[in-house]
């Protein structure tokens, strides 16, 4: 299995979020070649502003492992994490982050800020962006075009 395979799974989860009226973002948390948790955006349905796909996957992974420290894991997410999610990824001790589309308005892995490179942090995450970026970006763009009634 490759980064592309896991990102494709995250795209499926993002599509499910879109079907529920949520912004289409999906996340898959891996340990080795095993999926240990998944998440999709659900802040609208859950009435929870923190219910981003990444947070949902981290919460589920923490429950499964019985620890908030998710060492030796890789998180795949279809959109560059926001500041909240980036900080949670660092605090969870995720080893590696792989994301799809860049988020020029809110991305915290280099677009508006790079949380992962802030000095003084006690954990470093290996970050790789742009995996299936076109597919991830297209999914988001199509969602917002539909939401705006076909207007770009």
JSON list of C-alpha atoms in Angstrom, two decimals:
[
{"chain": "A", "resi": 1, "resn": "UNK", "atom": "CA", "xyz": [0.00, 0.00, 0.00]},
{"chain": "A", "resi": 2, "resn": "UNK", "atom": "CA", "xyz": [1.19, 3.51, -0.83]},
{"chain": "A", "resi": 3, "resn": "UNK", "atom": "CA", "xyz": [0.44, 7.09, 0.17]},
{"chain": "A", "resi": 4, "resn": "UNK", "atom": "CA", "xyz": [-1.83, 7.25, -2.88]},
{"chain": "A", "resi": 5, "resn": "UNK", "atom": "CA", "xyz": [-3.86, 4.25, -1.69]},
{"chain": "A", "resi": 6, "resn": "UNK", "atom": "CA", "xyz": [-4.45, 5.79, 1.73]},
{"chain": "A", "resi": 7, "resn": "UNK", "atom": "CA", "xyz": [-5.25, 9.20, 0.25]},
{"chain": "A", "resi": 8, "resn": "UNK", "atom": "CA", "xyz": [-7.82, 7.53, -2.00]},
{"chain": "A", "resi": 9, "resn": "UNK", "atom": "CA", "xyz": [-9.48, 6.14, 1.12]},
{"chain": "A", "resi": 10, "resn": "UNK", "atom": "CA", "xyz": [-9.47, 9.65, 2.63]},
{"chain": "A", "resi": 11, "resn": "UNK", "atom": "CA", "xyz": [-11.16, 10.92, -0.56]},
{"chain": "A", "resi": 12, "resn": "UNK", "atom": "CA", "xyz": [-13.95, 8.35, -0.06]},
{"chain": "A", "resi": 13, "resn": "UNK", "atom": "CA", "xyz": [-14.47, 9.64, 3.48]},
{"chain": "A", "resi": 14, "resn": "UNK", "atom": "CA", "xyz": [-14.47, 13.22, 2.20]},
{"chain": "A", "resi": 15, "resn": "UNK", "atom": "CA", "xyz": [-17.17, 12.32, -0.34]},
{"chain": "A", "resi": 16, "resn": "UNK", "atom": "CA", "xyz": [-19.29, 10.94, 2.51]},
{"chain": "A", "resi": 17, "resn": "UNK", "atom": "CA", "xyz": [-18.90, 14.24, 4.35]},
{"chain": "A", "resi": 18, "resn": "UNK", "atom": "CA", "xyz": [-20.02, 16.11, 1.24]},
{"chain": "A", "resi": 19, "resn": "UNK", "atom": "CA", "xyz": [-23.05, 13.83, 0.92]},
{"chain": "A", "resi": 20, "resn": "UNK", "atom": "CA", "xyz": [-23.99, 14.95, 4.45]},
{"chain": "A", "resi": 21, "resn": "UNK", "atom": "CA", "xyz": [-23.59, 18.62, 3.56]},
{"chain": "A", "resi": 22, "resn": "UNK", "atom": "CA", "xyz": [-20.22, 18.97, 5.27]},
{"chain": "A", "resi": 23, "resn": "UNK", "atom": "CA", "xyz": [-17.10, 20.40, 3.63]},
{"chain": "A", "resi": 24, "resn": "UNK", "atom": "CA", "xyz": [-15.50, 17.35, 1.97]},
{"chain": "A", "resi": 25, "resn": "UNK", "atom": "CA", "xyz": [-12.43, 16.57, 4.04]},
{"chain": "A", "resi": 26, "resn": "UNK", "atom": "CA", "xyz": [-11.47, 13.03, 5.02]},
{"chain": "A", "resi": 27, "resn": "UNK", "atom": "CA", "xyz": [-8.69, 11.65, 7.18]},
{"chain": "A", "resi": 28, "resn": "UNK", "atom": "CA", "xyz": [-7.15, 8.22, 7.71]},
{"chain": "A", "resi": 29, "resn": "UNK", "atom": "CA", "xyz": [-4.85, 7.37, 10.62]},
{"chain": "A", "resi": 30, "resn": "UNK", "atom": "CA", "xyz": [-2.41, 4.53, 10.00]},
{"chain": "A", "resi": 31, "resn": "UNK", "atom": "CA", "xyz": [-0.02, 2.55, 12.13]},
{"chain": "A", "resi": 32, "resn": "UNK", "atom": "CA", "xyz": [2.18, 0.50, 9.84]},
{"chain": "A", "resi": 33, "resn": "UNK", "atom": "CA", "xyz": [-0.06, -0.70, 7.01]},
{"chain": "A", "resi": 34, "resn": "UNK", "atom": "CA", "xyz": [-3.15, -0.88, 9.22]},
{"chain": "A", "resi": 35, "resn": "UNK", "atom": "CA", "xyz": [-5.91, 1.71, 9.31]},
{"chain": "A", "resi": 36, "resn": "UNK", "atom": "CA", "xyz": [-6.55, 2.33, 12.99]},
{"chain": "A", "resi": 37, "resn": "UNK", "atom": "CA", "xyz": [-8.98, 5.26, 12.68]},
{"chain": "A", "resi": 38, "resn": "UNK", "atom": "CA", "xyz": [-10.81, 7.40, 10.19]},
{"chain": "A", "resi": 39, "resn": "UNK", "atom": "CA", "xyz": [-12.55, 10.73, 10.24]},
{"chain": "A", "resi": 40, "resn": "UNK", "atom": "CA", "xyz": [-14.59, 13.04, 8.08]},
{"chain": "A", "resi": 41, "resn": "UNK", "atom": "CA", "xyz": [-15.68, 16.61, 8.62]},
{"chain": "A", "resi": 42, "resn": "UNK", "atom": "CA", "xyz": [-18.80, 16.84, 10.76]},
{"chain": "A", "resi": 43, "resn": "UNK", "atom": "CA", "xyz": [-18.90, 20.18, 12.59]},
{"chain": "A", "resi": 44, "resn": "UNK", "atom": "CA", "xyz": [-22.37, 20.97, 11.21]},
{"chain": "A", "resi": 45, "resn": "UNK", "atom": "CA", "xyz": [-23.97, 17.66, 12.17]},
{"chain": "A", "resi": 46, "resn": "UNK", "atom": "CA", "xyz": [-22.24, 17.48, 15.55]},
{"chain": "A", "resi": 47, "resn": "UNK", "atom": "CA", "xyz": [-22.66, 21.18, 16.41]},
{"chain": "A", "resi": 48, "resn": "UNK", "atom": "CA", "xyz": [-18.96, 21.08, 17.24]},
{"chain": "A", "resi": 49, "resn": "UNK", "atom": "CA", "xyz": [-16.53, 23.54, 15.65]},
{"chain": "A", "resi": 50, "resn": "UNK", "atom": "CA", "xyz": [-13.65, 21.19, 16.45]},
{"chain": "A", "resi": 51, "resn": "UNK", "atom": "CA", "xyz": [-15.13, 18.21, 14.56]},
{"chain": "A", "resi": 52, "resn": "UNK", "atom": "CA", "xyz": [-12.70, 18.46, 11.64]},
{"chain": "A", "resi": 53, "resn": "UNK", "atom": "CA", "xyz": [-11.72, 15.24, 9.88]},
{"chain": "A", "resi": 54, "resn": "UNK", "atom": "CA", "xyz": [-8.26, 15.25, 11.46]},
{"chain": "A", "resi": 55, "resn": "UNK", "atom": "CA", "xyz": [-9.60, 15.71, 14.98]},
{"chain": "A", "resi": 56, "resn": "UNK", "atom": "CA", "xyz": [-12.19, 12.98, 14.44]},
{"chain": "A", "resi": 57, "resn": "UNK", "atom": "CA", "xyz": [-9.47, 10.55, 13.32]},
{"chain": "A", "resi": 58, "resn": "UNK", "atom": "CA", "xyz": [-7.14, 11.52, 16.19]},
{"chain": "A", "resi": 59, "resn": "UNK", "atom": "CA", "xyz": [-9.92, 11.07, 18.77]},
{"chain": "A", "resi": 60, "resn": "UNK", "atom": "CA", "xyz": [-10.85, 7.65, 17.40]},
{"chain": "A", "resi": 61, "resn": "UNK", "atom": "CA", "xyz": [-7.20, 6.60, 17.26]},
{"chain": "A", "resi": 62, "resn": "UNK", "atom": "CA", "xyz": [-6.61, 7.72, 20.84]},
{"chain": "A", "resi": 63, "resn": "UNK", "atom": "CA", "xyz": [-9.61, 5.72, 22.05]},
{"chain": "A", "resi": 64, "resn": "UNK", "atom": "CA", "xyz": [-8.51, 2.63, 20.14]},
{"chain": "A", "resi": 65, "resn": "UNK", "atom": "CA", "xyz": [-4.94, 2.81, 21.44]},
{"chain": "A", "resi": 66, "resn": "UNK", "atom": "CA", "xyz": [-5.90, 3.94, 24.93]},
{"chain": "A", "resi": 67, "resn": "UNK", "atom": "CA", "xyz": [-3.57, 6.93, 24.74]},
{"chain": "A", "resi": 68, "resn": "UNK", "atom": "CA", "xyz": [-3.50, 10.46, 23.43]},
{"chain": "A", "resi": 69, "resn": "UNK", "atom": "CA", "xyz": [0.01, 9.81, 22.16]},
{"chain": "A", "resi": 70, "resn": "UNK", "atom": "CA", "xyz": [-0.27, 8.43, 18.67]},
{"chain": "A", "resi": 71, "resn": "UNK", "atom": "CA", "xyz": [3.41, 7.73, 18.12]},
{"chain": "A", "resi": 72, "resn": "UNK", "atom": "CA", "xyz": [4.51, 5.83, 15.03]},
{"chain": "A", "resi": 73, "resn": "UNK", "atom": "CA", "xyz": [1.36, 6.83, 13.14]},
{"chain": "A", "resi": 74, "resn": "UNK", "atom": "CA", "xyz": [0.76, 8.51, 9.81]},
{"chain": "A", "resi": 75, "resn": "UNK", "atom": "CA", "xyz": [-2.23, 10.76, 9.21]},
{"chain": "A", "resi": 76, "resn": "UNK", "atom": "CA", "xyz": [-3.57, 11.17, 5.67]},
{"chain": "A", "resi": 77, "resn": "UNK", "atom": "CA", "xyz": [-5.91, 14.10, 5.08]},
{"chain": "A", "resi": 78, "resn": "UNK", "atom": "CA", "xyz": [-7.37, 15.48, 1.87]},
{"chain": "A", "resi": 79, "resn": "UNK", "atom": "CA", "xyz": [-6.77, 19.14, 2.78]},
{"chain": "A", "resi": 80, "resn": "UNK", "atom": "CA", "xyz": [-3.86, 20.94, 4.41]},
{"chain": "A", "resi": 81, "resn": "UNK", "atom": "CA", "xyz": [-4.69, 21.13, 8.13]},
{"chain": "A", "resi": 82, "resn": "UNK", "atom": "CA", "xyz": [-5.80, 24.36, 9.77]},
{"chain": "A", "resi": 83, "resn": "UNK", "atom": "CA", "xyz": [-3.95, 25.76, 12.80]},
{"chain": "A", "resi": 84, "resn": "UNK", "atom": "CA", "xyz": [-6.17, 23.89, 15.28]},
{"chain": "A", "resi": 85, "resn": "UNK", "atom": "CA", "xyz": [-5.66, 20.56, 13.55]},
{"chain": "A", "resi": 86, "resn": "UNK", "atom": "CA", "xyz": [-1.94, 21.11, 13.00]},
{"chain": "A", "resi": 87, "resn": "UNK", "atom": "CA", "xyz": [-1.46, 21.80, 16.71]},
{"chain": "A", "resi": 88, "resn": "UNK", "atom": "CA", "xyz": [-3.47, 18.69, 17.62]},
{"chain": "A", "resi": 89, "resn": "UNK", "atom": "CA", "xyz": [-1.34, 16.59, 15.26]},
{"chain": "A", "resi": 90, "resn": "UNK", "atom": "CA", "xyz": [1.82, 17.84, 16.99]},
{"chain": "A", "resi": 91, "resn": "UNK", "atom": "CA", "xyz": [0.40, 17.25, 20.48]},
{"chain": "A", "resi": 92, "resn": "UNK", "atom": "CA", "xyz": [-0.72, 13.75, 19.51]},
{"chain": "A", "resi": 93, "resn": "UNK", "atom": "CA", "xyz": [2.88, 12.95, 18.50]},
{"chain": "A", "resi": 94, "resn": "UNK", "atom": "CA", "xyz": [1.87, 11.82, 15.01]},
{"chain": "A", "resi": 95, "resn": "UNK", "atom": "CA", "xyz": [5.07, 10.82, 13.21]},
{"chain": "A", "resi": 96, "resn": "UNK", "atom": "CA", "xyz": [4.04, 11.71, 9.66]},
{"chain": "A", "resi": 97, "resn": "UNK", "atom": "CA", "xyz": [1.39, 13.85, 7.99]},
{"chain": "A", "resi": 98, "resn": "UNK", "atom": "CA", "xyz": [0.45, 13.43, 4.33]},
{"chain": "A", "resi": 99, "resn": "UNK", "atom": "CA", "xyz": [-2.09, 15.83, 2.87]},
{"chain": "A", "resi": 100, "resn": "UNK", "atom": "CA", "xyz": [-3.63, 16.42, -0.54]},
{"chain": "A", "resi": 101, "resn": "UNK", "atom": "CA", "xyz": [-4.75, 19.92, -1.48]},
{"chain": "A", "resi": 102, "resn": "UNK", "atom": "CA", "xyz": [-3.09, 23.08, -0.21]},
{"chain": "A", "resi": 103, "resn": "UNK", "atom": "CA", "xyz": [-5.36, 25.55, 1.60]},
{"chain": "A", "resi": 104, "resn": "UNK", "atom": "CA", "xyz": [-4.25, 29.09, 0.74]},
{"chain": "A", "resi": 105, "resn": "UNK", "atom": "CA", "xyz": [-6.85, 30.62, 3.10]},
{"chain": "A", "resi": 106, "resn": "UNK", "atom": "CA", "xyz": [-6.35, 28.60, 6.28]},
{"chain": "A", "resi": 107, "resn": "UNK", "atom": "CA", "xyz": [-3.55, 26.08, 5.76]},
{"chain": "A", "resi": 108, "resn": "UNK", "atom": "CA", "xyz": [-1.13, 25.72, 8.65]},
{"chain": "A", "resi": 109, "resn": "UNK", "atom": "CA", "xyz": [1.48, 23.49, 7.01]},
{"chain": "A", "resi": 110, "resn": "UNK", "atom": "CA", "xyz": [3.02, 26.31, 4.99]},
{"chain": "A", "resi": 111, "resn": "UNK", "atom": "CA", "xyz": [0.21, 28.20, 3.25]},
{"chain": "A", "resi": 112, "resn": "UNK", "atom": "CA", "xyz": [-0.47, 30.93, 5.83]},
{"chain": "A", "resi": 113, "resn": "UNK", "atom": "CA", "xyz": [1.73, 29.63, 8.64]},
{"chain": "A", "resi": 114, "resn": "UNK", "atom": "CA", "xyz": [3.72, 26.48, 9.30]},
{"chain": "A", "resi": 115, "resn": "UNK", "atom": "CA", "xyz": [2.79, 25.23, 12.75]},
{"chain": "A", "resi": 116, "resn": "UNK", "atom": "CA", "xyz": [5.03, 22.22, 12.23]},
{"chain": "A", "resi": 117, "resn": "UNK", "atom": "CA", "xyz": [8.14, 24.43, 12.10]},
{"chain": "A", "resi": 118, "resn": "UNK", "atom": "CA", "xyz": [7.40, 26.63, 15.10]},
{"chain": "A", "resi": 119, "resn": "UNK", "atom": "CA", "xyz": [10.47, 26.89, 17.33]},
{"chain": "A", "resi": 120, "resn": "UNK", "atom": "CA", "xyz": [10.31, 25.33, 20.76]},
{"chain": "A", "resi": 121, "resn": "UNK", "atom": "CA", "xyz": [7.94, 22.50, 19.95]},
{"chain": "A", "resi": 122, "resn": "UNK", "atom": "CA", "xyz": [8.92, 19.25, 21.64]},
{"chain": "A", "resi": 123, "resn": "UNK", "atom": "CA", "xyz": [7.81, 17.06, 18.72]},
{"chain": "A", "resi": 124, "resn": "UNK", "atom": "CA", "xyz": [8.44, 17.27, 14.99]},
{"chain": "A", "resi": 125, "resn": "UNK", "atom": "CA", "xyz": [6.13, 15.84, 12.36]},
{"chain": "A", "resi": 126, "resn": "UNK", "atom": "CA", "xyz": [7.36, 14.83, 8.90]},
{"chain": "A", "resi": 127, "resn": "UNK", "atom": "CA", "xyz": [5.00, 16.69, 6.55]},
{"chain": "A", "resi": 128, "resn": "UNK", "atom": "CA", "xyz": [4.33, 15.87, 2.89]},
{"chain": "A", "resi": 129, "resn": "UNK", "atom": "CA", "xyz": [1.81, 17.90, 0.90]},
{"chain": "A", "resi": 130, "resn": "UNK", "atom": "CA", "xyz": [0.36, 17.56, -2.56]},
{"chain": "A", "resi": 131, "resn": "UNK", "atom": "CA", "xyz": [-0.49, 13.84, -2.69]},
{"chain": "A", "resi": 132, "resn": "UNK", "atom": "CA", "xyz": [-3.42, 13.56, -5.13]},
{"chain": "A", "resi": 133, "resn": "UNK", "atom": "CA", "xyz": [-3.68, 17.35, -4.84]},
{"chain": "A", "resi": 134, "resn": "UNK", "atom": "CA", "xyz": [-5.69, 17.71, -8.08]},
{"chain": "A", "resi": 135, "resn": "UNK", "atom": "CA", "xyz": [-8.28, 15.14, -7.02]},
{"chain": "A", "resi": 136, "resn": "UNK", "atom": "CA", "xyz": [-8.56, 16.55, -3.50]},
{"chain": "A", "resi": 137, "resn": "UNK", "atom": "CA", "xyz": [-8.82, 20.12, -4.78]},
{"chain": "A", "resi": 138, "resn": "UNK", "atom": "CA", "xyz": [-11.37, 19.17, -7.43]},
{"chain": "A", "resi": 139, "resn": "UNK", "atom": "CA", "xyz": [-13.58, 17.51, -4.83]},
{"chain": "A", "resi": 140, "resn": "UNK", "atom": "CA", "xyz": [-13.58, 20.68, -2.73]},
{"chain": "A", "resi": 141, "resn": "UNK", "atom": "CA", "xyz": [-14.13, 22.99, -5.70]},
{"chain": "A", "resi": 142, "resn": "UNK", "atom": "CA", "xyz": [-17.05, 20.92, -7.00]},
{"chain": "A", "resi": 143, "resn": "UNK", "atom": "CA", "xyz": [-18.65, 20.91, -3.55]},
{"chain": "A", "resi": 144, "resn": "UNK", "atom": "CA", "xyz": [-18.53, 24.70, -3.30]},
{"chain": "A", "resi": 145, "resn": "UNK", "atom": "CA", "xyz": [-19.76, 25.16, -6.88]},
{"chain": "A", "resi": 146, "resn": "UNK", "atom": "CA", "xyz": [-22.78, 22.99, -6.05]},
{"chain": "A", "resi": 147, "resn": "UNK", "atom": "CA", "xyz": [-23.31, 24.82, -2.76]},
{"chain": "A", "resi": 148, "resn": "UNK", "atom": "CA", "xyz": [-23.31, 28.18, -4.56]},
{"chain": "A", "resi": 149, "resn": "UNK", "atom": "CA", "xyz": [-25.81, 27.00, -7.14]},
{"chain": "A", "resi": 150, "resn": "UNK", "atom": "CA", "xyz": [-23.35, 26.35, -9.95]},
{"chain": "A", "resi": 151, "resn": "UNK", "atom": "CA", "xyz": [-21.50, 29.67, -9.59]},
{"chain": "A", "resi": 152, "resn": "UNK", "atom": "CA", "xyz": [-17.75, 29.60, -9.17]}
]
